[in-house]
PDB file of C-alpha atoms in Angstrom:
ATOM      1  CA  MET A   1     -23.753   6.150  -1.038  1.00 33.00           C
ATOM      2  CA  SER A   2     -21.869   2.986  -1.950  1.00 36.00           C
ATOM      3  CA  ILE A   3     -21.916  -0.072   0.284  1.00 37.00           C
ATOM      4  CA  TYR A   4     -19.390  -2.887   0.187  1.00 40.00           C
ATOM      5  CA  THR A   5     -21.297  -5.992   1.209  1.00 35.00           C
ATOM      6  CA  THR A   6     -19.546  -9.193   2.182  1.00 33.00           C
ATOM      7  CA  PRO A   7     -20.853 -12.434   3.719  1.00 30.00           C
ATOM      8  CA  ARG A   8     -17.507 -13.238   5.311  1.00 31.00           C
ATOM      9  CA  GLY A   9     -17.392 -14.185   8.950  1.00 32.00           C
ATOM     10  CA  THR A  10     -13.634 -13.950   9.364  1.00 39.00           C
ATOM     11  CA  ALA A  11     -12.030 -11.688  11.936  1.00 37.00           C
ATOM     12  CA  ARG A  12     -10.379  -9.624   9.198  1.00 41.00           C
ATOM     13  CA  LEU A  13     -13.828  -8.371   8.196  1.00 44.00           C
ATOM     14  CA  ARG A  14     -14.849  -7.349  11.688  1.00 41.00           C
ATOM     15  CA  ILE A  15     -15.641  -3.745  10.801  1.00 48.00           C
ATOM     16  CA  ALA A  16     -18.433  -4.848   8.496  1.00 44.00           C
ATOM     17  CA  ALA A  17     -20.547  -6.305  11.275  1.00 40.00           C
ATOM     18  CA  LEU A  18     -19.750  -3.538  13.733  1.00 44.00           C
ATOM     19  CA  VAL A  19     -20.411  -0.555  11.523  1.00 43.00           C
ATOM     20  CA  ALA A  20     -23.285  -1.653   9.342  1.00 40.00           C
ATOM     21  CA  ALA A  21     -25.180  -4.175  11.468  1.00 36.00           C
ATOM     22  CA  PRO A  22     -27.484  -6.002  11.002  1.00 30.00           C
ATOM     23  CA  VAL A  23     -26.013  -6.741   7.545  1.00 30.00           C
ATOM     24  CA  LEU A  24     -22.331  -7.425   7.139  1.00 31.00           C
ATOM     25  CA  ALA A  25     -21.373  -4.293   5.232  1.00 34.00           C
ATOM     26  CA  LEU A  26     -18.630  -1.720   5.159  1.00 35.00           C
ATOM     27  CA  SER A  27     -20.345   1.581   4.477  1.00 35.00           C
ATOM     28  CA  VAL A  28     -18.672   4.396   2.608  1.00 34.00           C
ATOM     29  CA  ALA A  29     -19.788   7.607   4.240  1.00 34.00           C
ATOM     30  CA  CYS A  30     -21.765  10.257   2.412  1.00 36.00           C
ATOM     31  CA  GLN A  31     -21.406  13.644   4.074  1.00 38.00           C
ATOM     32  CA  ASP A  32     -24.538  15.818   4.212  1.00 42.00           C
ATOM     33  CA  ASP A  33     -24.080  19.557   3.901  1.00 42.00           C
ATOM     34  CA  GLY A  34     -27.233  20.241   5.899  1.00 42.00           C
ATOM     35  CA  GLU A  35     -29.096  21.457   2.807  1.00 42.00           C
ATOM     36  CA  GLY A  36     -29.811  18.098   1.231  1.00 40.00           C
ATOM     37  CA  GLY A  37     -26.571  18.008  -0.751  1.00 39.00           C
ATOM     38  CA  ALA A  38     -23.347  16.059  -0.500  1.00 38.00           C
ATOM     39  CA  ARG A  39     -20.282  17.711   0.954  1.00 37.00           C
ATOM     40  CA  SER A  40     -17.043  17.076  -0.940  1.00 36.00           C
ATOM     41  CA  SER A  41     -14.168  15.361   0.872  1.00 35.00           C
ATOM     42  CA  ASP A  42     -11.958  18.425   0.469  1.00 37.00           C
ATOM     43  CA  GLU A  43     -14.496  20.983   1.641  1.00 37.00           C
ATOM     44  CA  VAL A  44     -13.588  22.782   4.850  1.00 33.00           C
ATOM     45  CA  ALA A  45     -16.460  23.949   6.998  1.00 34.00           C
ATOM     46  CA  SER A  46     -16.357  27.526   8.217  1.00 33.00           C
ATOM     47  CA  ALA A  47     -17.269  28.380  11.783  1.00 34.00           C
ATOM     48  CA  PRO A  48     -18.855  31.629  12.955  1.00 37.00           C
ATOM     49  CA  GLY A  49     -17.009  33.804  15.418  1.00 40.00           C
ATOM     50  CA  ASN A  50     -17.699  33.383  19.097  1.00 43.00           C
ATOM     51  CA  GLU A  51     -19.301  35.981  21.286  1.00 43.00           C
ATOM     52  CA  ASP A  52     -16.087  37.867  22.010  1.00 44.00           C
ATOM     53  CA  GLY A  53     -15.346  38.293  18.317  1.00 45.00           C
ATOM     54  CA  ALA A  54     -12.598  35.674  18.092  1.00 42.00           C
ATOM     55  CA  GLU A  55     -13.054  33.091  15.374  1.00 43.00           C
ATOM     56  CA  LYS A  56     -13.449  29.481  16.401  1.00 41.00           C
ATOM     57  CA  LYS A  57     -11.177  26.897  14.847  1.00 39.00           C
ATOM     58  CA  PRO A  58     -12.957  25.318  11.850  1.00 40.00           C
ATOM     59  CA  ALA A  59     -14.114  21.758  12.353  1.00 44.00           C
ATOM     60  CA  ALA A  60     -12.108  19.181  10.423  1.00 48.00           C
ATOM     61  CA  THR A  61     -13.910  17.621   7.471  1.00 52.00           C
ATOM     62  CA  GLY A  62     -13.244  15.074   4.730  1.00 63.00           C
ATOM     63  CA  LYS A  63      -9.948  13.202   4.958  1.00 79.00           C
ATOM     64  CA  SER A  64      -8.838  15.269   7.928  1.00 90.00           C
ATOM     65  CA  ALA A  65     -11.966  14.378   9.902  1.00 94.00           C
ATOM     66  CA  PHE A  66     -11.543  10.705   8.972  1.00 95.00           C
ATOM     67  CA  PHE A  67      -7.945  10.678  10.200  1.00 95.00           C
ATOM     68  CA  ASP A  68      -8.835  12.515  13.422  1.00 96.00           C
ATOM     69  CA  ALA A  69     -11.666  10.077  14.130  1.00 96.00           C
ATOM     70  CA  GLN A  70      -9.390   7.104  13.494  1.00 96.00           C
ATOM     71  CA  MET A  71      -6.872   8.568  15.933  1.00 97.00           C
ATOM     72  CA  LYS A  72      -9.610   8.731  18.587  1.00 98.00           C
ATOM     73  CA  TYR A  73     -10.308   5.056  17.933  1.00 98.00           C
ATOM     74  CA  VAL A  74      -6.590   4.228  18.149  1.00 97.00           C
ATOM     75  CA  ARG A  75      -6.252   6.104  21.443  1.00 98.00           C
ATOM     76  CA  CYS A  76      -9.253   4.206  22.784  1.00 98.00           C
ATOM     77  CA  MET A  77      -7.690   0.896  21.756  1.00 98.00           C
ATOM     78  CA  ARG A  78      -4.465   1.871  23.515  1.00 97.00           C
ATOM     79  CA  GLY A  79      -6.241   3.049  26.636  1.00 97.00           C
ATOM     80  CA  LYS A  80      -9.593   1.388  27.287  1.00 97.00           C
ATOM     81  CA  ALA A  81      -8.766  -1.771  25.309  1.00 96.00           C
ATOM     82  CA  GLY A  82      -5.293  -2.064  26.839  1.00 96.00           C
ATOM     83  CA  LEU A  83      -3.436  -2.461  23.525  1.00 96.00           C
ATOM     84  CA  LYS A  84      -0.669   0.065  24.187  1.00 96.00           C
ATOM     85  CA  ASP A  85       1.125  -0.736  20.912  1.00 96.00           C
ATOM     86  CA  TYR A  86      -1.944  -0.305  18.698  1.00 97.00           C
ATOM     87  CA  PRO A  87      -0.536   1.471  15.610  1.00 96.00           C
ATOM     88  CA  ASP A  88      -1.385   4.916  14.314  1.00 96.00           C
ATOM     89  CA  PRO A  89      -3.564   5.023  11.189  1.00 94.00           C
ATOM     90  CA  LYS A  90      -1.918   5.730   7.853  1.00 92.00           C
ATOM     91  CA  LEU A  91      -1.845   9.337   6.668  1.00 91.00           C
ATOM     92  CA  SER A  92      -4.865   8.475   4.512  1.00 90.00           C
ATOM     93  CA  GLY A  93      -6.811   7.728   7.683  1.00 92.00           C
ATOM     94  CA  TYR A  94      -7.114   3.994   7.031  1.00 93.00           C
ATOM     95  CA  LEU A  95      -5.917   1.608   9.709  1.00 92.00           C
ATOM     96  CA  ASP A  96      -2.628  -0.210   9.164  1.00 90.00           C
ATOM     97  CA  TRP A  97      -3.805  -3.814   9.187  1.00 87.00           C
ATOM     98  CA  SER A  98      -0.382  -5.358   8.637  1.00 84.00           C
ATOM     99  CA  LYS A  99       0.758  -3.829  11.943  1.00 90.00           C
ATOM    100  CA  ILE A 100      -2.517  -4.646  13.688  1.00 91.00           C
ATOM    101  CA  ASP A 101      -2.227  -8.278  12.565  1.00 86.00           C
ATOM    102  CA  ALA A 102       1.123  -8.488  14.361  1.00 88.00           C
ATOM    103  CA  LEU A 103      -0.614  -7.637  17.652  1.00 91.00           C
ATOM    104  CA  VAL A 104      -3.302 -10.287  17.422  1.00 90.00           C
ATOM    105  CA  ASP A 105      -3.366 -12.842  20.225  1.00 90.00           C
ATOM    106  CA  PRO A 106      -3.738 -16.227  18.471  1.00 86.00           C
ATOM    107  CA  ASP A 107      -5.541 -17.562  21.537  1.00 88.00           C
ATOM    108  CA  GLY A 108      -7.882 -14.595  21.813  1.00 88.00           C
ATOM    109  CA  GLY A 109     -11.218 -13.781  20.255  1.00 87.00           C
ATOM    110  CA  GLY A 110     -10.039 -11.237  17.700  1.00 88.00           C
ATOM    111  CA  GLU A 111     -10.648  -8.245  19.972  1.00 91.00           C
ATOM    112  CA  GLU A 112      -7.888  -6.401  18.116  1.00 93.00           C
ATOM    113  CA  TYR A 113     -10.172  -6.376  15.063  1.00 90.00           C
ATOM    114  CA  LYS A 114     -13.455  -5.789  16.859  1.00 89.00           C
ATOM    115  CA  GLY A 115     -13.018  -2.658  18.922  1.00 94.00           C
ATOM    116  CA  GLY A 116     -11.473  -4.265  21.978  1.00 94.00           C
ATOM    117  CA  LYS A 117     -12.857  -6.674  24.552  1.00 92.00           C
ATOM    118  CA  ASN A 118     -16.639  -6.413  24.826  1.00 93.00           C
ATOM    119  CA  GLY A 119     -16.550  -3.801  22.065  1.00 94.00           C
ATOM    120  CA  VAL A 120     -15.285  -1.088  24.410  1.00 96.00           C
ATOM    121  CA  CYS A 121     -14.132   1.044  21.453  1.00 97.00           C
ATOM    122  CA  VAL A 122     -16.909   0.211  18.988  1.00 96.00           C
ATOM    123  CA  PRO A 123     -18.502   3.704  19.267  1.00 97.00           C
ATOM    124  CA  GLU A 124     -15.197   5.282  18.208  1.00 97.00           C
ATOM    125  CA  LEU A 125     -14.825   2.719  15.411  1.00 95.00           C
ATOM    126  CA  ARG A 126     -18.297   3.449  14.077  1.00 95.00           C
ATOM    127  CA  ALA A 127     -17.698   7.194  14.268  1.00 95.00           C
ATOM    128  CA  ALA A 128     -14.510   6.843  12.236  1.00 94.00           C
ATOM    129  CA  MET A 129     -16.019   4.642   9.536  1.00 91.00           C
ATOM    130  CA  ASN A 130     -18.975   6.995   9.169  1.00 93.00           C
ATOM    131  CA  LEU A 131     -16.447   9.646   8.114  1.00 94.00           C
ATOM    132  CA  GLU A 132     -14.667   7.511   5.510  1.00 91.00           C
ATOM    133  CA  PRO A 133     -14.383   9.533   2.269  1.00 90.00           C
ATOM    134  CA  GLU A 134     -16.660   8.470  -0.568  1.00 90.00           C
ATOM    135  CA  ARG A 135     -15.165   5.812  -2.825  1.00 91.00           C
ATOM    136  CA  ASP A 136     -15.551   4.875  -6.498  1.00 94.00           C
ATOM    137  CA  ALA A 137     -17.163   1.425  -6.547  1.00 94.00           C
ATOM    138  CA  GLN A 138     -16.048   0.672 -10.114  1.00 95.00           C
ATOM    139  CA  LYS A 139     -12.400   1.472  -9.365  1.00 95.00           C
ATOM    140  CA  ASP A 140     -12.537  -0.590  -6.184  1.00 95.00           C
ATOM    141  CA  TYR A 141     -14.025  -3.515  -8.116  1.00 96.00           C
ATOM    142  CA  GLU A 142     -11.272  -3.309 -10.736  1.00 97.00           C
ATOM    143  CA  SER A 143      -8.659  -3.165  -7.994  1.00 97.00           C
ATOM    144  CA  MET A 144     -10.008  -6.239  -6.216  1.00 96.00           C
ATOM    145  CA  LEU A 145     -10.316  -8.086  -9.533  1.00 97.00           C
ATOM    146  CA  ALA A 146      -6.647  -7.408 -10.324  1.00 98.00           C
ATOM    147  CA  HIS A 147      -5.752  -8.558  -6.816  1.00 97.00           C
ATOM    148  CA  ALA A 148      -7.738 -11.798  -7.168  1.00 97.00           C
ATOM    149  CA  LYS A 149      -6.046 -12.609 -10.493  1.00 98.00           C
ATOM    150  CA  CYS A 150      -2.649 -11.885  -8.945  1.00 98.00           C
ATOM    151  CA  MET A 151      -3.376 -14.202  -6.017  1.00 97.00           C
ATOM    152  CA  ARG A 152      -4.204 -17.051  -8.394  1.00 97.00           C
ATOM    153  CA  GLU A 153      -1.106 -16.356 -10.480  1.00 97.00           C
ATOM    154  CA  ASN A 154       0.948 -16.592  -7.295  1.00 97.00           C
ATOM    155  CA  GLY A 155      -0.279 -20.036  -6.310  1.00 96.00           C
ATOM    156  CA  VAL A 156      -3.616 -19.457  -4.546  1.00 96.00           C
ATOM    157  CA  SER A 157      -5.643 -21.168  -7.270  1.00 94.00           C
ATOM    158  CA  LYS A 158      -8.981 -21.111  -5.389  1.00 93.00           C
ATOM    159  CA  PHE A 159      -9.031 -17.347  -4.822  1.00 96.00           C
ATOM    160  CA  GLY A 160     -12.351 -16.132  -6.279  1.00 95.00           C
ATOM    161  CA  ASN A 161     -13.096 -12.906  -8.145  1.00 96.00           C
ATOM    162  CA  PRO A 162     -15.088 -10.012  -6.650  1.00 95.00           C
ATOM    163  CA  THR A 163     -18.526  -9.274  -8.112  1.00 94.00           C
ATOM    164  CA  MET A 164     -20.728  -6.227  -8.627  1.00 92.00           C
ATOM    165  CA  SER A 165     -24.353  -6.312  -7.516  1.00 88.00           C
ATOM    166  CA  GLY A 166     -26.658  -3.334  -7.574  1.00 88.00           C
ATOM    167  CA  GLY A 167     -23.759  -0.917  -7.592  1.00 86.00           C
ATOM    168  CA  ASN A 168     -22.172  -2.680  -4.607  1.00 88.00           C
ATOM    169  CA  VAL A 169     -18.851  -4.506  -4.586  1.00 91.00           C
ATOM    170  CA  LEU A 170     -18.795  -8.005  -3.131  1.00 91.00           C
ATOM    171  CA  PRO A 171     -15.157  -8.898  -2.380  1.00 92.00           C
ATOM    172  CA  GLY A 172     -13.568 -12.048  -3.734  1.00 93.00           C
ATOM    173  CA  GLY A 173     -11.540 -14.689  -1.946  1.00 93.00           C
ATOM    174  CA  GLU A 174     -13.373 -17.692  -0.570  1.00 89.00           C
ATOM    175  CA  THR A 175     -16.058 -18.830  -2.997  1.00 82.00           C
ATOM    176  CA  ASP A 176     -18.037 -20.210  -0.027  1.00 80.00           C
ATOM    177  CA  PRO A 177     -17.160 -18.371   3.213  1.00 75.00           C
ATOM    178  CA  THR A 178     -19.157 -20.892   5.256  1.00 78.00           C
ATOM    179  CA  ASP A 179     -16.822 -23.637   4.031  1.00 81.00           C
ATOM    180  CA  PRO A 180     -13.357 -22.058   3.667  1.00 84.00           C
ATOM    181  CA  THR A 181     -10.868 -23.885   1.477  1.00 88.00           C
ATOM    182  CA  MET A 182      -7.850 -21.587   1.737  1.00 91.00           C
ATOM    183  CA  ASP A 183      -5.370 -21.556   4.585  1.00 91.00           C
ATOM    184  CA  ARG A 184      -4.788 -17.834   5.114  1.00 86.00           C
ATOM    185  CA  ASP A 185      -2.000 -18.590   7.595  1.00 85.00           C
ATOM    186  CA  SER A 186       0.023 -20.782   5.258  1.00 93.00           C
ATOM    187  CA  PRO A 187       3.418 -19.520   4.025  1.00 94.00           C
ATOM    188  CA  ALA A 188       2.232 -19.789   0.409  1.00 94.00           C
ATOM    189  CA  TYR A 189      -0.841 -17.649   1.046  1.00 94.00           C
ATOM    190  CA  LYS A 190       1.149 -15.034   2.953  1.00 91.00           C
ATOM    191  CA  GLU A 191       3.744 -14.873   0.179  1.00 96.00           C
ATOM    192  CA  ALA A 192       0.991 -14.311  -2.388  1.00 96.00           C
ATOM    193  CA  ARG A 193      -0.506 -11.557  -0.230  1.00 92.00           C
ATOM    194  CA  VAL A 194       2.808  -9.740  -0.148  1.00 92.00           C
ATOM    195  CA  ALA A 195       3.304 -10.174  -3.903  1.00 96.00           C
ATOM    196  CA  CYS A 196      -0.154  -8.808  -4.657  1.00 96.00           C
ATOM    197  CA  GLU A 197      -0.624  -6.165  -1.991  1.00 92.00           C
ATOM    198  CA  ASP A 198       0.057  -3.306  -4.391  1.00 93.00           C
ATOM    199  CA  LYS A 199      -2.962  -4.346  -6.487  1.00 96.00           C
ATOM    200  CA  LEU A 200      -5.364  -3.151  -3.790  1.00 94.00           C
ATOM    201  CA  LEU A 201      -6.252   0.519  -3.575  1.00 93.00           C
ATOM    202  CA  GLU A 202      -5.812   2.353  -0.278  1.00 90.00           C
ATOM    203  CA  GLY A 203      -8.476   1.255   2.173  1.00 89.00           C
ATOM    204  CA  LEU A 204      -9.195  -2.143   0.582  1.00 90.00           C
ATOM    205  CA  ASP A 205      -6.627  -4.082   2.610  1.00 84.00           C
ATOM    206  CA  GLY A 206      -8.448  -6.864   4.412  1.00 76.00           C
ATOM    207  CA  MET A 207     -11.573  -6.668   2.260  1.00 80.00           C
ATOM    208  CA  GLN A 208     -10.638  -9.866   0.416  1.00 83.00           C
TER     209      GLN A 208
END
């Protein structure tokens, strides 16, 4: 099981605290097959027939289960959290942060990132992230490194590189998150983000 650990306290990294408390970490789920082994992301569980002989619909697993769980979270955010325009997840199952960012109330407390007001949808958020398909830490590190270099090449000179520690990826960005030096809302920063967005693998948006 790989864990992406980040000390950031920004709203964009809200899932970390919610899903892997007490440490700020975004956990990549490892599915157990019930026999001590890992279940592959593409494996489809079979279900026994019911008492009348009709087969039950197999439970969704892997990417399908991740997407379905994210949809439950989205529906909760639209209903219980009152964000009727909360966007559908991408086909990969990952949330569409660019669209979510557009919904954020600048005078609010970042509830759009944190499972709604008072965490009303946190259980659904945790359930979804626990079903995230296993990731390759080395590939994610290389992706974030390429993104960090791109950000610097596009004018954000203080954007730091990610690091690897104990098989975990620590995202780059602010070299000292407790004393931020980059204005993430500036036109220059936003332009660099757009120019470099294709450097990040699916699911890494918002990690740095």
